GROMACS .gro file of C-alpha atoms in nm:
model
  499
    1UNK     CA    1   0.019  -0.016  -0.029
    2UNK     CA    2   0.136   0.378  -0.113
    3UNK     CA    3   0.229   0.609   0.207
    4UNK     CA    4   0.000   0.945   0.215
    5UNK     CA    5   0.166   1.208  -0.014
    6UNK     CA    6   0.378   1.387   0.254
    7UNK     CA    7   0.265   1.815   0.261
    8UNK     CA    8   0.582   1.871   0.043
    9UNK     CA    9   0.486   1.607  -0.266
   10UNK     CA   10   0.090   1.788  -0.251
   11UNK     CA   11   0.177   2.148  -0.220
   12UNK     CA   12   0.486   2.233  -0.311
   13UNK     CA   13   0.848   2.278  -0.097
   14UNK     CA   14   0.679   2.510   0.229
   15UNK     CA   15   0.405   2.204   0.273
   16UNK     CA   16   0.117   2.447   0.278
   17UNK     CA   17  -0.079   2.509  -0.001
   18UNK     CA   18  -0.083   2.846  -0.139
   19UNK     CA   19  -0.380   3.090  -0.166
   20UNK     CA   20  -0.498   3.419  -0.313
   21UNK     CA   21  -0.702   3.628  -0.079
   22UNK     CA   22  -0.884   3.895  -0.288
   23UNK     CA   23  -0.917   4.182  -0.171
   24UNK     CA   24  -0.763   4.401   0.081
   25UNK     CA   25  -1.071   4.541   0.324
   26UNK     CA   26  -1.090   4.446   0.643
   27UNK     CA   27  -1.218   4.060   0.554
   28UNK     CA   28  -0.879   3.953   0.300
   29UNK     CA   29  -0.633   4.169   0.612
   30UNK     CA   30  -0.802   3.907   0.874
   31UNK     CA   31  -0.747   3.626   0.623
   32UNK     CA   32  -0.371   3.726   0.586
   33UNK     CA   33  -0.373   3.759   0.965
   34UNK     CA   34  -0.517   3.388   1.042
   35UNK     CA   35  -0.316   3.298   0.806
   36UNK     CA   36   0.005   3.392   0.949
   37UNK     CA   37  -0.055   3.313   1.279
   38UNK     CA   38  -0.179   2.936   1.134
   39UNK     CA   39   0.143   2.907   1.043
   40UNK     CA   40   0.054   2.960   0.641
   41UNK     CA   41   0.274   3.191   0.496
   42UNK     CA   42   0.196   3.111   0.129
   43UNK     CA   43  -0.021   3.307   0.063
   44UNK     CA   44  -0.121   3.641  -0.170
   45UNK     CA   45  -0.330   3.922  -0.121
   46UNK     CA   46  -0.453   4.107  -0.447
   47UNK     CA   47  -0.655   4.472  -0.401
   48UNK     CA   48  -0.773   4.650  -0.765
   49UNK     CA   49  -0.698   4.962  -0.597
   50UNK     CA   50  -0.414   5.120  -0.524
   51UNK     CA   51  -0.433   5.115  -0.161
   52UNK     CA   52  -0.600   4.903   0.170
   53UNK     CA   53  -0.901   4.946   0.302
   54UNK     CA   54  -1.181   4.776   0.066
   55UNK     CA   55  -1.457   4.960   0.108
   56UNK     CA   56  -1.278   5.263   0.353
   57UNK     CA   57  -1.002   5.350   0.014
   58UNK     CA   58  -1.306   5.381  -0.183
   59UNK     CA   59  -1.608   5.583   0.025
   60UNK     CA   60  -1.407   5.867   0.100
   61UNK     CA   61  -1.700   6.082   0.062
   62UNK     CA   62  -1.746   6.391   0.356
   63UNK     CA   63  -1.861   6.285   0.650
   64UNK     CA   64  -1.813   5.925   0.582
   65UNK     CA   65  -1.781   5.667   0.839
   66UNK     CA   66  -1.935   5.354   1.041
   67UNK     CA   67  -2.282   5.296   1.219
   68UNK     CA   68  -2.164   5.069   1.470
   69UNK     CA   69  -1.920   5.255   1.767
   70UNK     CA   70  -1.550   5.215   1.694
   71UNK     CA   71  -1.435   5.023   1.995
   72UNK     CA   72  -1.592   4.741   1.807
   73UNK     CA   73  -1.527   4.810   1.507
   74UNK     CA   74  -1.193   4.680   1.448
   75UNK     CA   75  -1.037   4.325   1.497
   76UNK     CA   76  -1.003   4.091   1.816
   77UNK     CA   77  -0.638   4.089   1.806
   78UNK     CA   78  -0.572   4.459   1.695
   79UNK     CA   79  -0.753   4.685   1.983
   80UNK     CA   80  -0.735   5.057   1.911
   81UNK     CA   81  -0.702   5.426   2.037
   82UNK     CA   82  -1.043   5.567   1.818
   83UNK     CA   83  -1.019   5.933   1.802
   84UNK     CA   84  -1.412   5.923   1.786
   85UNK     CA   85  -1.741   5.725   1.885
   86UNK     CA   86  -1.797   5.615   1.503
   87UNK     CA   87  -1.440   5.640   1.337
   88UNK     CA   88  -1.439   5.833   1.014
   89UNK     CA   89  -1.289   5.704   0.700
   90UNK     CA   90  -0.939   5.833   0.688
   91UNK     CA   91  -0.878   5.664   1.052
   92UNK     CA   92  -1.076   5.331   0.947
   93UNK     CA   93  -0.826   5.334   0.655
   94UNK     CA   94  -0.539   5.470   0.850
   95UNK     CA   95  -0.608   5.159   1.142
   96UNK     CA   96  -0.602   4.866   0.837
   97UNK     CA   97  -0.259   5.043   0.678
   98UNK     CA   98  -0.090   5.019   1.082
   99UNK     CA   99  -0.257   4.647   1.090
  100UNK     CA  100  -0.128   4.490   0.793
  101UNK     CA  101   0.218   4.711   0.885
  102UNK     CA  102   0.245   4.523   1.215
  103UNK     CA  103   0.097   4.191   1.113
  104UNK     CA  104   0.419   4.174   0.821
  105UNK     CA  105   0.136   4.158   0.529
  106UNK     CA  106   0.273   4.389   0.277
  107UNK     CA  107   0.542   4.111   0.161
  108UNK     CA  108   0.213   3.933   0.062
  109UNK     CA  109  -0.022   4.270  -0.049
  110UNK     CA  110  -0.016   4.275  -0.497
  111UNK     CA  111  -0.182   4.654  -0.444
  112UNK     CA  112  -0.327   4.797  -0.815
  113UNK     CA  113  -0.320   4.406  -0.940
  114UNK     CA  114  -0.724   4.364  -1.048
  115UNK     CA  115  -0.806   3.974  -1.070
  116UNK     CA  116  -1.023   3.928  -1.391
  117UNK     CA  117  -1.117   3.487  -1.298
  118UNK     CA  118  -1.054   3.202  -1.157
  119UNK     CA  119  -1.066   2.878  -1.270
  120UNK     CA  120  -1.107   2.519  -1.140
  121UNK     CA  121  -0.850   2.297  -1.285
  122UNK     CA  122  -1.015   1.946  -1.146
  123UNK     CA  123  -0.688   1.713  -1.242
  124UNK     CA  124  -0.429   1.911  -1.100
  125UNK     CA  125  -0.655   2.072  -0.761
  126UNK     CA  126  -0.533   2.398  -0.799
  127UNK     CA  127  -0.731   2.772  -0.939
  128UNK     CA  128  -0.563   2.928  -1.252
  129UNK     CA  129  -0.655   3.318  -1.194
  130UNK     CA  130  -0.616   3.576  -1.488
  131UNK     CA  131  -0.498   3.870  -1.342
  132UNK     CA  132  -0.574   4.203  -1.535
  133UNK     CA  133  -0.189   4.266  -1.651
  134UNK     CA  134  -0.243   3.874  -1.838
  135UNK     CA  135  -0.019   3.681  -1.610
  136UNK     CA  136  -0.175   3.395  -1.472
  137UNK     CA  137  -0.059   3.317  -1.186
  138UNK     CA  138  -0.252   2.972  -0.927
  139UNK     CA  139  -0.310   2.801  -0.627
  140UNK     CA  140  -0.482   2.594  -0.468
  141UNK     CA  141  -0.727   2.790  -0.258
  142UNK     CA  142  -0.917   3.063  -0.327
  143UNK     CA  143  -1.054   3.319  -0.091
  144UNK     CA  144  -1.292   3.595  -0.188
  145UNK     CA  145  -1.318   3.876   0.031
  146UNK     CA  146  -1.462   4.162  -0.195
  147UNK     CA  147  -1.755   4.197   0.003
  148UNK     CA  148  -2.090   4.270  -0.124
  149UNK     CA  149  -2.094   4.670  -0.134
  150UNK     CA  150  -1.822   4.716  -0.356
  151UNK     CA  151  -2.041   4.828  -0.724
  152UNK     CA  152  -2.148   5.067  -0.718
  153UNK     CA  153  -2.587   5.130  -0.879
  154UNK     CA  154  -2.563   5.424  -1.142
  155UNK     CA  155  -2.932   5.483  -1.162
  156UNK     CA  156  -3.080   5.485  -1.615
  157UNK     CA  157  -3.247   5.788  -1.535
  158UNK     CA  158  -3.333   5.914  -1.922
  159UNK     CA  159  -3.081   6.277  -1.999
  160UNK     CA  160  -2.849   6.126  -1.723
  161UNK     CA  161  -2.521   6.166  -2.011
  162UNK     CA  162  -2.658   6.474  -2.144
  163UNK     CA  163  -2.648   6.668  -1.738
  164UNK     CA  164  -2.414   6.951  -1.824
  165UNK     CA  165  -2.317   6.955  -1.505
  166UNK     CA  166  -2.036   6.747  -1.262
  167UNK     CA  167  -2.244   6.413  -1.122
  168UNK     CA  168  -2.095   6.162  -0.965
  169UNK     CA  169  -2.156   5.831  -0.727
  170UNK     CA  170  -2.056   5.847  -0.380
  171UNK     CA  171  -1.826   5.549  -0.380
  172UNK     CA  172  -1.658   5.781  -0.670
  173UNK     CA  173  -1.641   6.138  -0.487
  174UNK     CA  174  -1.488   6.404  -0.714
  175UNK     CA  175  -1.242   6.548  -0.450
  176UNK     CA  176  -1.139   6.801  -0.687
  177UNK     CA  177  -1.468   7.015  -0.669
  178UNK     CA  178  -1.542   7.275  -0.437
  179UNK     CA  179  -1.889   7.244  -0.376
  180UNK     CA  180  -1.914   7.593  -0.182
  181UNK     CA  181  -2.158   7.843  -0.352
  182UNK     CA  182  -2.300   7.588  -0.561
  183UNK     CA  183  -2.652   7.432  -0.632
  184UNK     CA  184  -2.641   7.034  -0.533
  185UNK     CA  185  -2.875   6.752  -0.542
  186UNK     CA  186  -2.765   6.437  -0.325
  187UNK     CA  187  -3.015   6.190  -0.498
  188UNK     CA  188  -3.118   5.941  -0.192
  189UNK     CA  189  -3.171   5.900   0.200
  190UNK     CA  190  -2.948   5.579   0.286
  191UNK     CA  191  -2.690   5.557   0.528
  192UNK     CA  192  -2.466   5.755   0.291
  193UNK     CA  193  -2.658   6.051   0.174
  194UNK     CA  194  -2.789   6.069   0.542
  195UNK     CA  195  -2.360   6.152   0.591
  196UNK     CA  196  -2.311   6.369   0.303
  197UNK     CA  197  -2.557   6.568   0.357
  198UNK     CA  198  -2.476   6.757   0.710
  199UNK     CA  199  -2.139   6.781   0.631
  200UNK     CA  200  -2.184   6.933   0.234
  201UNK     CA  201  -2.544   7.201   0.383
  202UNK     CA  202  -2.316   7.433   0.526
  203UNK     CA  203  -2.118   7.519   0.257
  204UNK     CA  204  -2.308   7.486  -0.008
  205UNK     CA  205  -2.582   7.794  -0.155
  206UNK     CA  206  -2.858   7.546  -0.181
  207UNK     CA  207  -2.906   7.164  -0.144
  208UNK     CA  208  -3.189   6.911  -0.286
  209UNK     CA  209  -3.193   6.583  -0.136
  210UNK     CA  210  -3.434   6.376  -0.332
  211UNK     CA  211  -3.662   6.029  -0.103
  212UNK     CA  212  -3.805   5.859  -0.346
  213UNK     CA  213  -3.875   5.651  -0.020
  214UNK     CA  214  -3.775   5.721   0.366
  215UNK     CA  215  -3.568   5.506   0.573
  216UNK     CA  216  -3.609   5.479   1.012
  217UNK     CA  217  -3.325   5.667   1.140
  218UNK     CA  218  -3.246   5.666   1.510
  219UNK     CA  219  -2.961   5.920   1.628
  220UNK     CA  220  -2.658   5.722   1.691
  221UNK     CA  221  -2.470   5.999   1.923
  222UNK     CA  222  -2.187   6.045   1.685
  223UNK     CA  223  -1.857   6.332   1.835
  224UNK     CA  224  -1.539   6.295   1.934
  225UNK     CA  225  -1.373   6.143   2.238
  226UNK     CA  226  -1.192   6.380   2.495
  227UNK     CA  227  -0.853   6.287   2.563
  228UNK     CA  228  -0.920   6.168   2.897
  229UNK     CA  229  -1.211   5.974   2.741
  230UNK     CA  230  -0.925   5.828   2.484
  231UNK     CA  231  -0.714   5.714   2.819
  232UNK     CA  232  -0.989   5.565   2.982
  233UNK     CA  233  -0.986   5.372   2.746
  234UNK     CA  234  -0.686   5.292   2.590
  235UNK     CA  235  -0.625   5.073   2.924
  236UNK     CA  236  -0.645   4.735   2.850
  237UNK     CA  237  -0.921   4.590   3.107
  238UNK     CA  238  -1.145   4.953   3.039
  239UNK     CA  239  -1.170   4.908   2.649
  240UNK     CA  240  -1.162   4.514   2.717
  241UNK     CA  241  -1.500   4.579   2.921
  242UNK     CA  242  -1.606   4.826   2.689
  243UNK     CA  243  -1.601   4.641   2.411
  244UNK     CA  244  -1.783   4.386   2.568
  245UNK     CA  245  -2.055   4.578   2.646
  246UNK     CA  246  -2.087   4.739   2.308
  247UNK     CA  247  -2.098   4.372   2.170
  248UNK     CA  248  -2.373   4.284   2.402
  249UNK     CA  249  -2.647   4.560   2.338
  250UNK     CA  250  -2.586   4.496   1.976
  251UNK     CA  251  -2.635   4.119   2.015
  252UNK     CA  252  -2.885   4.163   2.240
  253UNK     CA  253  -3.178   4.343   1.992
  254UNK     CA  254  -3.058   4.105   1.710
  255UNK     CA  255  -3.086   3.789   1.970
  256UNK     CA  256  -3.439   3.586   1.808
  257UNK     CA  257  -3.447   3.752   1.539
  258UNK     CA  258  -3.686   3.965   1.691
  259UNK     CA  259  -3.604   4.275   1.597
  260UNK     CA  260  -3.694   4.188   1.271
  261UNK     CA  261  -4.032   4.019   1.304
  262UNK     CA  262  -4.307   4.311   1.295
  263UNK     CA  263  -4.559   4.218   1.585
  264UNK     CA  264  -4.275   4.161   1.802
  265UNK     CA  265  -4.165   4.345   2.184
  266UNK     CA  266  -3.897   4.432   2.046
  267UNK     CA  267  -3.956   4.541   1.683
  268UNK     CA  268  -4.250   4.735   1.835
  269UNK     CA  269  -4.014   4.916   2.087
  270UNK     CA  270  -3.824   5.010   1.781
  271UNK     CA  271  -4.027   5.135   1.585
  272UNK     CA  272  -4.221   5.344   1.837
  273UNK     CA  273  -3.848   5.494   1.904
  274UNK     CA  274  -3.803   5.611   1.562
  275UNK     CA  275  -4.212   5.788   1.552
  276UNK     CA  276  -4.053   5.915   1.880
  277UNK     CA  277  -3.755   6.081   1.712
  278UNK     CA  278  -3.922   6.238   1.400
  279UNK     CA  279  -4.186   6.361   1.666
  280UNK     CA  280  -3.882   6.524   1.816
  281UNK     CA  281  -3.741   6.675   1.513
  282UNK     CA  282  -3.968   6.797   1.305
  283UNK     CA  283  -4.248   6.900   1.569
  284UNK     CA  284  -4.192   7.247   1.451
  285UNK     CA  285  -4.190   7.137   1.083
  286UNK     CA  286  -4.536   6.868   1.054
  287UNK     CA  287  -4.472   6.883   0.627
  288UNK     CA  288  -4.127   6.700   0.724
  289UNK     CA  289  -4.260   6.521   0.990
  290UNK     CA  290  -4.508   6.361   0.677
  291UNK     CA  291  -4.220   6.320   0.488
  292UNK     CA  292  -3.950   6.179   0.622
  293UNK     CA  293  -4.240   5.880   0.783
  294UNK     CA  294  -4.165   5.590   0.643
  295UNK     CA  295  -4.510   5.394   0.539
  296UNK     CA  296  -4.373   5.040   0.584
  297UNK     CA  297  -4.246   4.879   0.921
  298UNK     CA  298  -3.946   4.885   1.105
  299UNK     CA  299  -3.653   4.812   0.955
  300UNK     CA  300  -3.778   4.733   0.628
  301UNK     CA  301  -3.502   4.838   0.462
  302UNK     CA  302  -3.160   4.935   0.640
  303UNK     CA  303  -3.233   5.093   0.954
  304UNK     CA  304  -2.974   5.452   0.907
  305UNK     CA  305  -2.772   5.575   1.218
  306UNK     CA  306  -2.739   5.915   1.215
  307UNK     CA  307  -2.788   6.216   1.447
  308UNK     CA  308  -2.752   6.565   1.167
  309UNK     CA  309  -2.907   6.381   0.863
  310UNK     CA  310  -3.300   6.550   1.022
  311UNK     CA  311  -3.153   6.855   1.159
  312UNK     CA  312  -2.978   6.945   0.832
  313UNK     CA  313  -3.342   6.850   0.651
  314UNK     CA  314  -3.475   7.182   0.827
  315UNK     CA  315  -3.209   7.420   0.695
  316UNK     CA  316  -3.279   7.713   0.534
  317UNK     CA  317  -3.139   7.614   0.243
  318UNK     CA  318  -3.205   7.279   0.196
  319UNK     CA  319  -3.490   7.109   0.078
  320UNK     CA  320  -3.649   6.780   0.064
  321UNK     CA  321  -3.814   6.658  -0.240
  322UNK     CA  322  -3.997   6.327  -0.193
  323UNK     CA  323  -4.025   6.206  -0.497
  324UNK     CA  324  -3.833   5.975  -0.725
  325UNK     CA  325  -3.640   6.120  -1.015
  326UNK     CA  326  -3.800   6.066  -1.320
  327UNK     CA  327  -3.526   6.282  -1.563
  328UNK     CA  328  -3.241   6.451  -1.624
  329UNK     CA  329  -3.212   6.799  -1.804
  330UNK     CA  330  -2.936   6.928  -1.961
  331UNK     CA  331  -2.946   7.192  -1.604
  332UNK     CA  332  -3.136   7.043  -1.339
  333UNK     CA  333  -3.365   6.729  -1.228
  334UNK     CA  334  -3.696   6.688  -1.301
  335UNK     CA  335  -3.894   6.479  -1.033
  336UNK     CA  336  -4.131   6.197  -1.054
  337UNK     CA  337  -4.461   6.471  -1.034
  338UNK     CA  338  -4.270   6.639  -1.374
  339UNK     CA  339  -4.117   6.962  -1.137
  340UNK     CA  340  -3.754   7.060  -1.235
  341UNK     CA  341  -3.599   7.198  -1.013
  342UNK     CA  342  -3.185   7.352  -1.142
  343UNK     CA  343  -2.873   7.229  -0.968
  344UNK     CA  344  -2.499   7.266  -1.094
  345UNK     CA  345  -2.376   6.925  -0.902
  346UNK     CA  346  -2.531   6.561  -0.930
  347UNK     CA  347  -2.422   6.330  -0.664
  348UNK     CA  348  -2.548   6.019  -0.651
  349UNK     CA  349  -2.640   5.836  -0.299
  350UNK     CA  350  -2.817   5.539  -0.507
  351UNK     CA  351  -2.616   5.323  -0.317
  352UNK     CA  352  -2.463   4.939  -0.476
  353UNK     CA  353  -2.501   4.649  -0.635
  354UNK     CA  354  -2.588   4.474  -0.354
  355UNK     CA  355  -2.715   4.119  -0.453
  356UNK     CA  356  -2.472   4.063  -0.821
  357UNK     CA  357  -2.204   3.896  -0.592
  358UNK     CA  358  -1.876   3.861  -0.739
  359UNK     CA  359  -1.963   4.044  -1.042
  360UNK     CA  360  -1.608   4.145  -1.142
  361UNK     CA  361  -1.470   3.805  -1.065
  362UNK     CA  362  -1.624   3.482  -1.288
  363UNK     CA  363  -1.523   3.202  -1.138
  364UNK     CA  364  -1.566   2.904  -1.310
  365UNK     CA  365  -1.629   2.566  -1.131
  366UNK     CA  366  -1.511   2.203  -1.140
  367UNK     CA  367  -1.813   2.125  -1.375
  368UNK     CA  368  -1.689   2.426  -1.616
  369UNK     CA  369  -1.992   2.622  -1.427
  370UNK     CA  370  -1.946   2.980  -1.328
  371UNK     CA  371  -2.049   3.100  -1.011
  372UNK     CA  372  -2.327   3.312  -1.136
  373UNK     CA  373  -2.463   3.065  -1.368
  374UNK     CA  374  -2.500   2.794  -1.073
  375UNK     CA  375  -2.653   3.081  -0.873
  376UNK     CA  376  -2.877   3.253  -1.158
  377UNK     CA  377  -3.100   3.493  -0.971
  378UNK     CA  378  -3.018   3.375  -0.645
  379UNK     CA  379  -2.675   3.437  -0.512
  380UNK     CA  380  -2.649   3.108  -0.172
  381UNK     CA  381  -2.419   2.914  -0.031
  382UNK     CA  382  -2.342   2.699   0.279
  383UNK     CA  383  -2.278   2.954   0.582
  384UNK     CA  384  -2.248   3.211   0.291
  385UNK     CA  385  -1.900   3.106   0.258
  386UNK     CA  386  -1.926   2.794   0.073
  387UNK     CA  387  -2.081   2.636  -0.276
  388UNK     CA  388  -2.117   2.318  -0.403
  389UNK     CA  389  -1.917   2.263  -0.774
  390UNK     CA  390  -1.571   2.551  -0.623
  391UNK     CA  391  -1.386   2.327  -0.431
  392UNK     CA  392  -1.102   2.516  -0.156
  393UNK     CA  393  -1.318   2.853  -0.244
  394UNK     CA  394  -1.474   3.033   0.018
  395UNK     CA  395  -1.635   3.397   0.051
  396UNK     CA  396  -1.620   3.625   0.295
  397UNK     CA  397  -1.985   3.901   0.348
  398UNK     CA  398  -2.097   3.588   0.121
  399UNK     CA  399  -2.477   3.523   0.102
  400UNK     CA  400  -2.724   3.564   0.412
  401UNK     CA  401  -2.412   3.703   0.609
  402UNK     CA  402  -2.566   4.075   0.583
  403UNK     CA  403  -2.636   4.123   1.016
  404UNK     CA  404  -2.502   4.196   1.317
  405UNK     CA  405  -2.159   4.308   1.386
  406UNK     CA  406  -1.893   4.307   1.038
  407UNK     CA  407  -1.563   4.294   1.140
  408UNK     CA  408  -1.649   3.995   1.376
  409UNK     CA  409  -1.847   3.848   1.121
  410UNK     CA  410  -1.538   3.854   0.870
  411UNK     CA  411  -1.333   3.764   1.110
  412UNK     CA  412  -1.473   3.428   1.182
  413UNK     CA  413  -1.509   3.349   0.845
  414UNK     CA  414  -1.154   3.397   0.729
  415UNK     CA  415  -1.119   3.079   1.021
  416UNK     CA  416  -1.381   2.881   0.874
  417UNK     CA  417  -1.109   2.937   0.565
  418UNK     CA  418  -0.785   2.918   0.754
  419UNK     CA  419  -0.944   2.618   0.945
  420UNK     CA  420  -1.060   2.459   0.658
  421UNK     CA  421  -0.636   2.490   0.456
  422UNK     CA  422  -0.480   2.351   0.860
  423UNK     CA  423  -0.728   2.039   0.720
  424UNK     CA  424  -0.597   2.019   0.387
  425UNK     CA  425  -0.256   1.984   0.550
  426UNK     CA  426  -0.327   1.750   0.818
  427UNK     CA  427  -0.535   1.535   0.608
  428UNK     CA  428  -0.282   1.570   0.310
  429UNK     CA  429  -0.587   1.639   0.081
  430UNK     CA  430  -0.566   1.865  -0.173
  431UNK     CA  431  -0.991   1.915  -0.235
  432UNK     CA  432  -1.236   2.058  -0.037
  433UNK     CA  433  -1.605   2.067  -0.117
  434UNK     CA  434  -1.900   2.126   0.071
  435UNK     CA  435  -2.189   1.826  -0.048
  436UNK     CA  436  -2.450   2.007  -0.137
  437UNK     CA  437  -2.724   1.877   0.110
  438UNK     CA  438  -2.562   2.074   0.300
  439UNK     CA  439  -2.593   2.308   0.101
  440UNK     CA  440  -2.929   2.276   0.069
  441UNK     CA  441  -3.058   2.253   0.378
  442UNK     CA  442  -2.861   2.523   0.460
  443UNK     CA  443  -3.035   2.737   0.252
  444UNK     CA  444  -3.351   2.593   0.280
  445UNK     CA  445  -3.369   2.712   0.676
  446UNK     CA  446  -3.228   3.006   0.618
  447UNK     CA  447  -3.511   3.087   0.368
  448UNK     CA  448  -3.774   3.003   0.619
  449UNK     CA  449  -3.624   3.233   0.864
  450UNK     CA  450  -3.672   3.523   0.596
  451UNK     CA  451  -4.059   3.436   0.630
  452UNK     CA  452  -4.306   3.666   0.810
  453UNK     CA  453  -3.969   3.918   0.868
  454UNK     CA  454  -4.028   4.316   0.716
  455UNK     CA  455  -3.765   4.274   0.466
  456UNK     CA  456  -3.980   4.101   0.287
  457UNK     CA  457  -4.252   4.361   0.311
  458UNK     CA  458  -4.063   4.666   0.101
  459UNK     CA  459  -3.819   4.698  -0.181
  460UNK     CA  460  -3.552   4.702  -0.057
  461UNK     CA  461  -3.139   4.617  -0.151
  462UNK     CA  462  -3.163   4.244   0.012
  463UNK     CA  463  -3.357   4.148  -0.290
  464UNK     CA  464  -3.245   3.914  -0.578
  465UNK     CA  465  -3.446   3.963  -0.904
  466UNK     CA  466  -3.667   3.760  -0.823
  467UNK     CA  467  -3.790   3.878  -0.529
  468UNK     CA  468  -3.635   3.618  -0.242
  469UNK     CA  469  -3.400   3.755  -0.023
  470UNK     CA  470  -3.057   3.677  -0.034
  471UNK     CA  471  -2.861   3.892   0.176
  472UNK     CA  472  -2.905   3.859   0.500
  473UNK     CA  473  -2.848   3.707   0.827
  474UNK     CA  474  -3.115   3.763   1.079
  475UNK     CA  475  -2.950   3.723   1.378
  476UNK     CA  476  -2.618   3.759   1.574
  477UNK     CA  477  -2.232   3.744   1.557
  478UNK     CA  478  -2.265   3.499   1.857
  479UNK     CA  479  -2.485   3.194   1.644
  480UNK     CA  480  -2.342   3.294   1.367
  481UNK     CA  481  -1.927   3.232   1.517
  482UNK     CA  482  -2.122   2.878   1.731
  483UNK     CA  483  -2.244   2.751   1.395
  484UNK     CA  484  -1.955   2.860   1.174
  485UNK     CA  485  -1.700   2.681   1.432
  486UNK     CA  486  -1.915   2.345   1.454
  487UNK     CA  487  -2.052   2.308   1.141
  488UNK     CA  488  -1.761   2.298   0.887
  489UNK     CA  489  -1.627   1.972   0.866
  490UNK     CA  490  -1.914   1.790   0.885
  491UNK     CA  491  -2.005   1.967   0.573
  492UNK     CA  492  -1.725   1.843   0.372
  493UNK     CA  493  -1.634   1.570   0.109
  494UNK     CA  494  -1.221   1.558   0.056
  495UNK     CA  495  -1.055   1.460  -0.264
  496UNK     CA  496  -0.655   1.385  -0.327
  497UNK     CA  497  -0.489   1.477  -0.616
  498UNK     CA  498  -0.277   1.156  -0.776
  499UNK     CA  499   0.006   1.241  -0.713
   0.00000   0.00000   0.00000
């Protein structure tokens, strides 16, 4: 009987699989750190942008910041002394740069390099990766860390191309443009718009905010931390206690999925809080109070956390237009009611192609099918991470995992992938793939949990073209983290290439 081949025979002189990570945001950096800590140095992190940061490299619009407390929006292995209760883009991007440097990831980074496609070779058990410079690389394991908020959604309004003034998406902000004294239209009232509007309101001549449908808004209490507060939180035990406190506040609201189910006490309490906030801010503006009050159950769409957005709408140089855009004229915007308003600059806060997962990366599995072909209109994955027919392929922030606190979710998924790589080494196998019945059972169960949620009761970015909710995770991070730890091995089938 032939002895088992050694790791060196299977994976090369280092004895560890070669891993390609696509994306250098929080997910890609987490994966790199977890690999190094597992003793695996044979990895490369490809990033199409010229710098580290992912969404925090792309989204540099005025006021860009996180929606959750800074104390929990950081890696478990690298607490940080934040300057604000809710960190802004420059500090977040700097934090990721520091993490890459401190954890020795620079030699593994290839910045400004786009991975165009990856094709599985079932004879050699490797992924053939095609880069945008025309070169072909290969790896044993492929990790997608591109997220799902990375492809801007540009509207198809008639006349958009004919608009004479500057126009851009919030994720492609034109910093060369001085907005002082300009008449500006911001289209959209989601999270990005809620940060942009109060940031530019003081400097523009007039600001039109076009709202197709209002969102539920809550103040988040964002502010700068005093030097004393920063010093206090920098003490290790105080920092740990604050992170634990904030995580518990997030988790308890998500436990059981009651927050997103109309008719539950938790959901009713949150909606009542939102309504009280509307009544308090717009007590003297009944016109705005009516316009910003949603007609669908909480949360329906992604809730907006912002303390300065509602007050900005009341400023004399701001007009809320409670209508969708009908068309764009050469020098203005025409709303759905036919009213034209002249504007100098058009800002599109129109979100992202959220359900179009991995649209910029063509991944072809062992049966010759591309991932999008396998999915059709409804992206799905086991634990949001693995897909049948696509061996040694792991998705971070994939379908059905948008929920809870993001960084811990990404760490859980990076650890899942690294555990699989370690099993490849330990068991001397070269291909790990999720069993189809496990993927089907997981997604059937997850689909059943969408029934009765407010996500199914309104139009939102959680839904695929078919209308099915495909992005959301209805519970907190703790249940997901536990499931990711215990459900990996039992779901897998393994193979070893012939050496």
